[in-house]
Coordinates of C-alpha atoms in Angstrom, one line a residue:
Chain A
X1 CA 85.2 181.7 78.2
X2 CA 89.0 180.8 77.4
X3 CA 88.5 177.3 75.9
X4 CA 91.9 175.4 77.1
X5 CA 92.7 171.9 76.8
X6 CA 95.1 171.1 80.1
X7 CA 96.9 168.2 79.6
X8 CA 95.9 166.4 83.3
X9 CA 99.2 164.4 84.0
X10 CA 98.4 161.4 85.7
X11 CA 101.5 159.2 87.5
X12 CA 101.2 156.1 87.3
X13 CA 102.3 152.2 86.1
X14 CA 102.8 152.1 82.4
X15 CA 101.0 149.7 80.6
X16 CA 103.6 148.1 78.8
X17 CA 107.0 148.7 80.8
X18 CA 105.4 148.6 84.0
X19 CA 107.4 151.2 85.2
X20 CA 106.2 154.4 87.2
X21 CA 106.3 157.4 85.1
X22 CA 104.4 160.4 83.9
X23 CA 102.1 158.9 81.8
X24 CA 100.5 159.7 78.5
X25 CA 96.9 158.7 77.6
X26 CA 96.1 157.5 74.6
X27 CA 94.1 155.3 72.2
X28 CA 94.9 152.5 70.2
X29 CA 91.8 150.9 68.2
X30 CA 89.9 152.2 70.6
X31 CA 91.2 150.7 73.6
X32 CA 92.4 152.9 75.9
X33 CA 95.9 152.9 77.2
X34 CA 98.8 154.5 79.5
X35 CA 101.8 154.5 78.1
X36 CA 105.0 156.2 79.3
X37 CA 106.2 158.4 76.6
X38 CA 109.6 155.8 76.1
X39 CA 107.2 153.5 75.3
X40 CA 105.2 155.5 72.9
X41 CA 108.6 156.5 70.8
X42 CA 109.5 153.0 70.8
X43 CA 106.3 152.0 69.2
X44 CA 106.3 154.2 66.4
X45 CA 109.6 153.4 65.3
X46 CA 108.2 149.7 64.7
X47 CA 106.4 151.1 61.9
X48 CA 109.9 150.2 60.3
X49 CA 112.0 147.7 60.0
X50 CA 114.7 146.6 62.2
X51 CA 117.7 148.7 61.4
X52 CA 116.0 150.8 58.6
X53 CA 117.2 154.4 59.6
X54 CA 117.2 157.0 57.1
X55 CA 121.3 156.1 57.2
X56 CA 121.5 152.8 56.4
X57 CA 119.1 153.1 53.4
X58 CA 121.4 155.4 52.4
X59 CA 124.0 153.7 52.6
X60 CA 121.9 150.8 51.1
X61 CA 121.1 152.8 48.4
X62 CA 124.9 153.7 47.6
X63 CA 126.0 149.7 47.5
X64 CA 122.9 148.9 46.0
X65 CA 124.5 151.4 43.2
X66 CA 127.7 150.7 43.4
X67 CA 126.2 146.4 42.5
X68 CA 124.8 147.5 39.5
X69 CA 127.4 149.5 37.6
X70 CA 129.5 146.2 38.5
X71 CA 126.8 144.1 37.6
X72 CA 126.6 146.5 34.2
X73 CA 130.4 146.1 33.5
X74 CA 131.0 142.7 34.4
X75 CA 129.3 142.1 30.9
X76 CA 131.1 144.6 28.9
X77 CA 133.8 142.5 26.9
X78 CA 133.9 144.3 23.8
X79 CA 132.8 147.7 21.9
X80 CA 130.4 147.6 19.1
X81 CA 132.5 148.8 17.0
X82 CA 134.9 146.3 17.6
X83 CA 131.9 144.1 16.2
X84 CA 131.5 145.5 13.3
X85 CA 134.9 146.0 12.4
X86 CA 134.2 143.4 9.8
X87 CA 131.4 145.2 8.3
X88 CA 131.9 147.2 5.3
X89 CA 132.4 150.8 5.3
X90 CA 129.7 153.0 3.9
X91 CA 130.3 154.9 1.0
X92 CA 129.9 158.8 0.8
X93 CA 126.6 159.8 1.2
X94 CA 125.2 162.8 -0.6
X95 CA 121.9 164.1 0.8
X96 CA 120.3 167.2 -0.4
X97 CA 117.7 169.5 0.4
X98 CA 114.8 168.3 -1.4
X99 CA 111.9 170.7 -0.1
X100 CA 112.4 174.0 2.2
X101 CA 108.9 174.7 3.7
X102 CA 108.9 178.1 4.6
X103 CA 105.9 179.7 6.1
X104 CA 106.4 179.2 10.1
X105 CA 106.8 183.3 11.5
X106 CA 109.1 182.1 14.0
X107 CA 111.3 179.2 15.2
X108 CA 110.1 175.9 14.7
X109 CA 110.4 174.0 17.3
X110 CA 109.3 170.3 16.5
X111 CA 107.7 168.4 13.4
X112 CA 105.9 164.9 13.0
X113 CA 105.1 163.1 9.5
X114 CA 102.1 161.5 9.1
X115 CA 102.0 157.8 7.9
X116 CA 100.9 158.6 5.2
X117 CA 104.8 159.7 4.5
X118 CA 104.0 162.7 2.8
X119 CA 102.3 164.8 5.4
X120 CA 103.8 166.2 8.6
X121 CA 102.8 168.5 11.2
X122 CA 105.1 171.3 12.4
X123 CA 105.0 173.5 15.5
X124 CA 106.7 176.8 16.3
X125 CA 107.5 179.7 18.9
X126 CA 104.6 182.3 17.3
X127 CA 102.0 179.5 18.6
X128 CA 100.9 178.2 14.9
X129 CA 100.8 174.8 13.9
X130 CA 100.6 173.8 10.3
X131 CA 100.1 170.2 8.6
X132 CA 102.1 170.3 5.3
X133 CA 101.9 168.2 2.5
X134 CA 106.3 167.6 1.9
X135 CA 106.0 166.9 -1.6
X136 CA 104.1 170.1 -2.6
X137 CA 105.4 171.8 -0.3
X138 CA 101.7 172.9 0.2
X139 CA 100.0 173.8 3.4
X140 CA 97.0 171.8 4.0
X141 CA 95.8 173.4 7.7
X142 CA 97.0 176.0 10.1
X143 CA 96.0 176.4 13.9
X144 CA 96.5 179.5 16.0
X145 CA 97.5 177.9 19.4
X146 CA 96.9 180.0 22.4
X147 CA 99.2 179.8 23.7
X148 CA 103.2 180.8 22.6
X149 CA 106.2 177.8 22.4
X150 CA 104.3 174.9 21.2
X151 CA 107.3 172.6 21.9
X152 CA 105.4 169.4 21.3
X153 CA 103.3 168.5 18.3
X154 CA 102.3 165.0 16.8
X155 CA 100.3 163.1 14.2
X156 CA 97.4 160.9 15.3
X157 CA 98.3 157.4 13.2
X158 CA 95.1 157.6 11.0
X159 CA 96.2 160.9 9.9
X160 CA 92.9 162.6 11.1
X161 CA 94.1 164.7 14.4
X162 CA 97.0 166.3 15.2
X163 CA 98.2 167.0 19.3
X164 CA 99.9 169.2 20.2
X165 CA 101.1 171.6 23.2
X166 CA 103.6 174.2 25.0
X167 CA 103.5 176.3 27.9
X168 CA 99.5 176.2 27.9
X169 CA 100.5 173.2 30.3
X170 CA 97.9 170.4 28.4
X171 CA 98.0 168.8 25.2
X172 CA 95.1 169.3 22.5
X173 CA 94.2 167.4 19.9
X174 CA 92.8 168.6 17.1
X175 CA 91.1 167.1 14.3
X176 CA 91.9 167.7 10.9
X177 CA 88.8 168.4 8.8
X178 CA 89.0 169.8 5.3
X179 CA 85.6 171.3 5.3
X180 CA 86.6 175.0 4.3
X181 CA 84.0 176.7 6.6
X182 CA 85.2 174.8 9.8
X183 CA 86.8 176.5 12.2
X184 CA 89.7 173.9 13.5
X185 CA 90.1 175.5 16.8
X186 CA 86.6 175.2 17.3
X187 CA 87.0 171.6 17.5
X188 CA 90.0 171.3 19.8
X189 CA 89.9 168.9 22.9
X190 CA 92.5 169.4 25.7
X191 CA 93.3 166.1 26.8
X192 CA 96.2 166.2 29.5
X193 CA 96.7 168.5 32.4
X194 CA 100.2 169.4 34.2
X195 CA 101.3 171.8 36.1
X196 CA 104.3 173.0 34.1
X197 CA 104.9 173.3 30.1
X198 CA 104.1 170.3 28.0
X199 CA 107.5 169.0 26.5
X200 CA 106.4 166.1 24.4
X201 CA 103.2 164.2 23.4
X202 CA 102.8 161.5 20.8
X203 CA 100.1 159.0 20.3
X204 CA 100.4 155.3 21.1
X205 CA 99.6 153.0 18.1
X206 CA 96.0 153.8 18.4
X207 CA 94.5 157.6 18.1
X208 CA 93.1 157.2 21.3
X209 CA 95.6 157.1 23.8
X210 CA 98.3 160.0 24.4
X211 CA 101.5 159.9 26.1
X212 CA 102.9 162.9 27.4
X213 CA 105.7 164.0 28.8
X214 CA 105.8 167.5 31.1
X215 CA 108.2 170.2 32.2
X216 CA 106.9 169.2 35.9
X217 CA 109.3 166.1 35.8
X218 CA 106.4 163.2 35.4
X219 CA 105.2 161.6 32.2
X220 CA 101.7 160.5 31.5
X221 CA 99.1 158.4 29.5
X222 CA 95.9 159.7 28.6
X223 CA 92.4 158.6 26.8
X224 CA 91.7 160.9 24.3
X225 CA 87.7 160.6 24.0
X226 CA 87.6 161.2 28.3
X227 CA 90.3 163.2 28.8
X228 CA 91.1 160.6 31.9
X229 CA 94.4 160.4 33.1
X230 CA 95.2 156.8 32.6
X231 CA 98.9 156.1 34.2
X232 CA 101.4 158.6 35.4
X233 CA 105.1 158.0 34.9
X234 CA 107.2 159.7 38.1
X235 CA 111.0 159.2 38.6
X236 CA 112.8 162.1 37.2
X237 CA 114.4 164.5 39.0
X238 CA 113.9 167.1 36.6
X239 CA 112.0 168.6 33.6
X240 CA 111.5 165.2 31.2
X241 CA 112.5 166.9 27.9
X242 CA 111.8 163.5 25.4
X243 CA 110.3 160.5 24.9
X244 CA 110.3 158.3 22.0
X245 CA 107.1 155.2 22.6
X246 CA 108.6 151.4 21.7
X247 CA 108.0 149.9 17.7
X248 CA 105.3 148.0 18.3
X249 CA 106.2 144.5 17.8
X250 CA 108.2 144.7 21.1
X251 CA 105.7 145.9 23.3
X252 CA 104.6 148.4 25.8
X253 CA 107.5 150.3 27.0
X254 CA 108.8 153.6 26.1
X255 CA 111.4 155.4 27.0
X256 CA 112.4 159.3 28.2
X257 CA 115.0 161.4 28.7
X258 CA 114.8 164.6 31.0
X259 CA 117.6 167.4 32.4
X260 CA 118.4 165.3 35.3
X261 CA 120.6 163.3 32.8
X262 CA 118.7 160.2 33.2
X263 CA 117.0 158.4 30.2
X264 CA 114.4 156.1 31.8
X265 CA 112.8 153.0 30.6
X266 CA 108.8 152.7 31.5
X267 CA 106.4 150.2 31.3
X268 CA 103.5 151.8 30.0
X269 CA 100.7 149.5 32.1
X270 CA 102.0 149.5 35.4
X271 CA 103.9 153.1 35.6
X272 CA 107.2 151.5 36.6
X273 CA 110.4 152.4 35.4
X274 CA 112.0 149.5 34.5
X275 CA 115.4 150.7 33.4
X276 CA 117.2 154.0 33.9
X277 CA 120.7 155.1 32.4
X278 CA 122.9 158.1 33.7
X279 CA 126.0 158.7 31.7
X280 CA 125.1 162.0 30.1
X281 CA 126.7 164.6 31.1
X282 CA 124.1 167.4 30.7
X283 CA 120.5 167.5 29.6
X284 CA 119.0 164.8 27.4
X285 CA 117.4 166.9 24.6
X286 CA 116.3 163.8 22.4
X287 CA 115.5 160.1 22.7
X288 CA 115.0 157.5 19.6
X289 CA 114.5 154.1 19.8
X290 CA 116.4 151.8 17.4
X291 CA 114.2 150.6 14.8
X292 CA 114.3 147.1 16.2
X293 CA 113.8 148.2 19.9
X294 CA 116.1 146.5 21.2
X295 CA 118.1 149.8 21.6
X296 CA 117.3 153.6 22.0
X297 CA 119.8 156.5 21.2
X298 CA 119.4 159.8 23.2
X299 CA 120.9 163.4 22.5
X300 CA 122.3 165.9 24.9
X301 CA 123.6 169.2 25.5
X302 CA 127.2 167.8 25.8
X303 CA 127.6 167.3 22.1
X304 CA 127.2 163.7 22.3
X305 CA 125.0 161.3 21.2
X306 CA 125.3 157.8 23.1
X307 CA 123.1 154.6 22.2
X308 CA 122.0 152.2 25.1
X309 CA 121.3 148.9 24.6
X310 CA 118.4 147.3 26.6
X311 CA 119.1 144.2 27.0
X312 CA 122.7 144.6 27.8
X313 CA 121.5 147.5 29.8
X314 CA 124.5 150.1 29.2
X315 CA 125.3 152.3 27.0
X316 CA 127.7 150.6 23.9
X317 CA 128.6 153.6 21.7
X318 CA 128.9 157.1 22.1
X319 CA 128.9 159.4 19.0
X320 CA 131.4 162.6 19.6
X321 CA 134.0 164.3 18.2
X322 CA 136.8 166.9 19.6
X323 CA 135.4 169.6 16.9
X324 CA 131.5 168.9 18.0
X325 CA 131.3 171.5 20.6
X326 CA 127.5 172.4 21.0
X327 CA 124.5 170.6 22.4
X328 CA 122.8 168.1 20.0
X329 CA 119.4 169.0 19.9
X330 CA 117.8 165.8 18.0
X331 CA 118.0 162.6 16.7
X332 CA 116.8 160.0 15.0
X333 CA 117.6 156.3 12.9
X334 CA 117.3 155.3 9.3
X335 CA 114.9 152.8 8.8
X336 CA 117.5 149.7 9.1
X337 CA 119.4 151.2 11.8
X338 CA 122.2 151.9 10.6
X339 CA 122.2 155.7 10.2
X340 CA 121.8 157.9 13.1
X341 CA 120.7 161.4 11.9
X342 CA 121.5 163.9 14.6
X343 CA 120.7 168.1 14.8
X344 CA 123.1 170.0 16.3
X345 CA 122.8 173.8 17.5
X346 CA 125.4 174.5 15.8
X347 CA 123.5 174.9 12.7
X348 CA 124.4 171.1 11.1
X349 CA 123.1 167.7 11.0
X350 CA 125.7 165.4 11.3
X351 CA 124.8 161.5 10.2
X352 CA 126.7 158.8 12.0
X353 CA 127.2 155.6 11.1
X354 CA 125.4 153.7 13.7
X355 CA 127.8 150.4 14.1
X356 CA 131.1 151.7 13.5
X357 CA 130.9 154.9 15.7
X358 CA 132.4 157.2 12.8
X359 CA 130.3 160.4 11.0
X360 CA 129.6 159.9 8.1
X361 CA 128.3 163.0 6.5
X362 CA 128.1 166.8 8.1
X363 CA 125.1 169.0 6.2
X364 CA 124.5 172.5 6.1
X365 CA 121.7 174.4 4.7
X366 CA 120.1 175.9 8.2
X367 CA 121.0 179.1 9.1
X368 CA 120.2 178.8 13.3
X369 CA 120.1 175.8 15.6
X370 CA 118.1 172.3 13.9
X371 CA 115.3 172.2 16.6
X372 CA 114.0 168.9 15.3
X373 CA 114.4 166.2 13.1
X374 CA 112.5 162.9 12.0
X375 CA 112.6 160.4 9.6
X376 CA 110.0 159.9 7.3
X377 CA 107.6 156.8 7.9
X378 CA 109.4 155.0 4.6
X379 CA 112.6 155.9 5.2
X380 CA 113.1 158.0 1.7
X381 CA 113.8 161.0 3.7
X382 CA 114.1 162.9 6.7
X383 CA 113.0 166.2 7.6
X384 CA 114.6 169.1 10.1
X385 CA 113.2 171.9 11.7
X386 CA 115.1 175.3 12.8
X387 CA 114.8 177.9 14.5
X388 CA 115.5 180.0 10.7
X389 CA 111.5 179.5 10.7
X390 CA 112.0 176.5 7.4
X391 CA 111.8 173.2 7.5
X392 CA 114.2 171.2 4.8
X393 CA 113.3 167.8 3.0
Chain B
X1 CA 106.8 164.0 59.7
X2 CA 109.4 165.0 57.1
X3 CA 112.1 162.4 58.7
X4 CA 109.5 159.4 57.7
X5 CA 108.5 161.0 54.8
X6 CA 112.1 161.3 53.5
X7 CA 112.3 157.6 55.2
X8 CA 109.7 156.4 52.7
X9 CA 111.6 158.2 49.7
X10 CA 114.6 156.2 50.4
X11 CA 112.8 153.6 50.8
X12 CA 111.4 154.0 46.9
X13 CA 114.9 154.5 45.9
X14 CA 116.1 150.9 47.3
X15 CA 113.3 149.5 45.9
X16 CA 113.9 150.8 42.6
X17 CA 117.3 150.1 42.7
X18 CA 117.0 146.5 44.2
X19 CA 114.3 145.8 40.7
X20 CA 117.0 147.3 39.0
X21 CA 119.6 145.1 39.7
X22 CA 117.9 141.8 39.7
X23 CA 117.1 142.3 35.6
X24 CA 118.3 139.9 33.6
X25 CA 121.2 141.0 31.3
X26 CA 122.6 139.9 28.5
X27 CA 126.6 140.4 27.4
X28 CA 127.7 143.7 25.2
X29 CA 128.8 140.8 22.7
X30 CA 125.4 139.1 22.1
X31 CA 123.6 142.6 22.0
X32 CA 126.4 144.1 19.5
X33 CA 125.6 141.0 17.3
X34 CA 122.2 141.4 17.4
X35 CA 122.3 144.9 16.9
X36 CA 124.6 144.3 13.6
X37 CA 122.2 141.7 12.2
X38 CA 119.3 143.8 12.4
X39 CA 121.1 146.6 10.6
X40 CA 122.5 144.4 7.7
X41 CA 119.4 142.1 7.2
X42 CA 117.3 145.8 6.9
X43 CA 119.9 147.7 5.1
X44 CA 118.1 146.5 1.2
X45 CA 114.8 148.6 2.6
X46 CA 116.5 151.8 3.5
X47 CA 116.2 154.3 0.7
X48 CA 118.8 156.4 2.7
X49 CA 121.4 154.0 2.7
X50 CA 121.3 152.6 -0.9
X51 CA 119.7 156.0 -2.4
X52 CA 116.7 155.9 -4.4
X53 CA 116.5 156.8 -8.1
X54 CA 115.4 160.2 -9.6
X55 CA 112.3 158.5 -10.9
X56 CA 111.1 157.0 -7.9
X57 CA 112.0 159.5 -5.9
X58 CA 109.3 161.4 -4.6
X59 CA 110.8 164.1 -3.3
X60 CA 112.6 164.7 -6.9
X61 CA 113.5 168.2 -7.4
X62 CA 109.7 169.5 -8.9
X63 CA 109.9 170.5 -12.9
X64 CA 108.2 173.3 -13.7
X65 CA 105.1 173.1 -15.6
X66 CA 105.0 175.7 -18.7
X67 CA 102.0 176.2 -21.1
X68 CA 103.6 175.6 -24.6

């Protein structure tokens, strides 16, 4: 038997506008009612608010934009380094190449030091991860991920695990045993799931919480022991390539930067993006906050690096040059701030000083693009990683 | 129905942008300052800045031990 609904058409008074038209029966709460269809329309459009067409949110949106880059520039009355103008120059800097850890079969594509400040963690293409200790140049563990391109690798802050993860889509954390018969991988916990390549993880101050940041455009916190997804970070519009977590005397924020340009503020307990700042012009491959927190400085495949300050919520500086041609790839700050260390793919690091704007140092030594760099814990050096397979002290 | 659905995404976006705007900000000047105090008040404990000696550096170049 053919099993058709037929839509009986009754004519009739409409319940609300009491006018005589086809009418459509249908229930509200369980009352029963006849509405004519014009009636029907008009009450699902109440589910918004007067005037609140797609349009004029647009257009909403646009002066709502248009407000804050005024709001942004009404405070802009000088440069920074206008400020420090009165500031003594540095001197010339000679830094060399203390330590060349080579071992790594194929590019390495990001490091972490321990607090420790002697032991870091470093990742690369071939899938291994290794734990170093910098000042023997000794290699204390290996891990065979399964995974190839381990772009993001860090150190839990007791020194017993390490995290890390690629285009295996999660994060695992490994911990670090030195009982010769163990079998590392053995021990591995995946803690975070996405649904495209992990980017960036690091730990927040405690080794049981993970932040994470994905190639699927979202960001996320995790617990470690349950693998539970904890808070999840949405707003970019793109892959999030970075993200650097706050010091932590100045509390629960941290910040990332993705391709869409943007370098985002979060609050870490209630997922919202507090501040956001678009004046890249291309990919944000890095993101460091200032050592007092106040600022953050973020690295992009335009060849520039800017820093943004938080409080006066703009960028103030922007660290460039005519002859700087190819995408930075990292950055980071010297303990007081004042040196901004950045990797370039043009084979150098270039060192900027921080207040006045100007470089102060170029060094060579890698022979392909610096994929990563980081300060040590202390501040008595900083290490970078390439894609020549070292990493150089 | 994708025109409320792209309704409600706007309305995230004015949200967002309305939160943004009401933050409170403080001038480039004060921030700068700030900034600049922080750097020279910290500058004595960066070993980058004002360079560390050869003895206490630990990543000294290594001397090679030789049975005599």
């Amino acid at each position: 038997m053919c099993d058709q609904t037929f839509l009986a058409i009754s004519f009739g008074p409409c319940d609300k506008c009491v006018k005589t038209k086809p009418l459509m029966n249908i229930y509200i709460k369980t009352d029963q009612f006849n509405y004519c269809s014009l009636c029907v329309e008009m009450m699902a459009n109440e589910g918004l608010r007067d005037n609140e067409t797609l349009s004029s949110l647009k257009n909403e949106s646009e002066t709502l934009k248009c407000k804050l880059e005024e709001e942004r520039a009404k405070l802009h009355d000088v440069e920074l380094h206008q400020v420090a103008d009165r500031v003594d120059a540095l001197g010339q800097f000679v830094m060399k190449t203390r330590r060349t850890l080579k071992g790594h079969g194929n590019k390495v594509l990001c490091m972490d030091w321990c607090k420790d400040k002697r032991r870091l963690v470093s990742s690369s293409q071939d899938g291994k991860v290794i734990v170093w200790d910098a000042f023997t140049t000794n290699k204390e563990h290996a891990v065979t991920m399964p995974c190839t391109w381990v772009m993001a690798c860090a150190y839990a802050p007791s020194g017993c695990a390490i995290a890390c993860g690629g285009l295996d889509n999660k994060c695992s954390v490994y911990p670090l045993t030195f009982d010769k018969n163990e079998n590392m991988a053995a021990k591995k916990k995946s803690v975070a799931m996405h649904t495209n390549y992990l980017s960036a993880c690091s730990f927040t101050n405690s080794d049981m919480q993970i932040l994470t940041a994905s190639g699927d455009g979202t960001c996320a916190l995790w617990d470690v022991e349950s693998g539970q997804l904890l808070q999840s970070f949405h707003g970019h519009a793109a892959d999030v390539l970075c993200l650097d977590l706050a010091p932590s005397e100045t509390g629960n924020t941290f910040v990332s930067g993705g391709c869409d340009k943007k370098a985002m503020v979060w609050d870490l307990r209630s997922g919202q993006c507090i501040q956001s700042f678009e004046t890249h012009d291309s990919d944000i491959n890095s993101v460091r906050y200032y050592p007092s927190g106040d600022a953050f400085a973020s690295a992009s495949d335009d060849a520039t690096c800017r820093l943004y300050d938080l409080r006066a919520d703009r960028e103030v500086a922007i660290y460039s040059k005519e002859s700087i041609i190819f995408g930075a790839s990292s950055v980071d700050f010297s303990l007081s701030g004042r040196l901004l260390f950045t990797g370039y793919n043009d084979y150098t690091i270039n060192v900027w000083d921080v207040l006045k704007g100007t470089r102060v140092s170029i060094l060579f030594g890698h022979e392909n693009r610096v994929s990563t760099l980081r300060v040590s814990p202390d501040g008595t050096a900083f290490c970078s990683g390439s894609w020549d397979h070292t990493l150089r002290v | 129905m994708s025109a409320s659905s792209a309704v409600n995404a706007m309305k995230k976006v004015v949200q967002q942008l309305r939160f943004e705007a009401s933050i409170n900000r403080v001038k480039v000047s004060q921030a700068a300052a700030e900034l600049q105090q922080f750097c020279l008040q910290n500058a004595h404990h960066d070993p980058l800045l004002t360079g560390v000696s050869s003895s206490t550096n630990p990543f000294r170049p290594q001397k090679v031990c030789s049975f005599l």
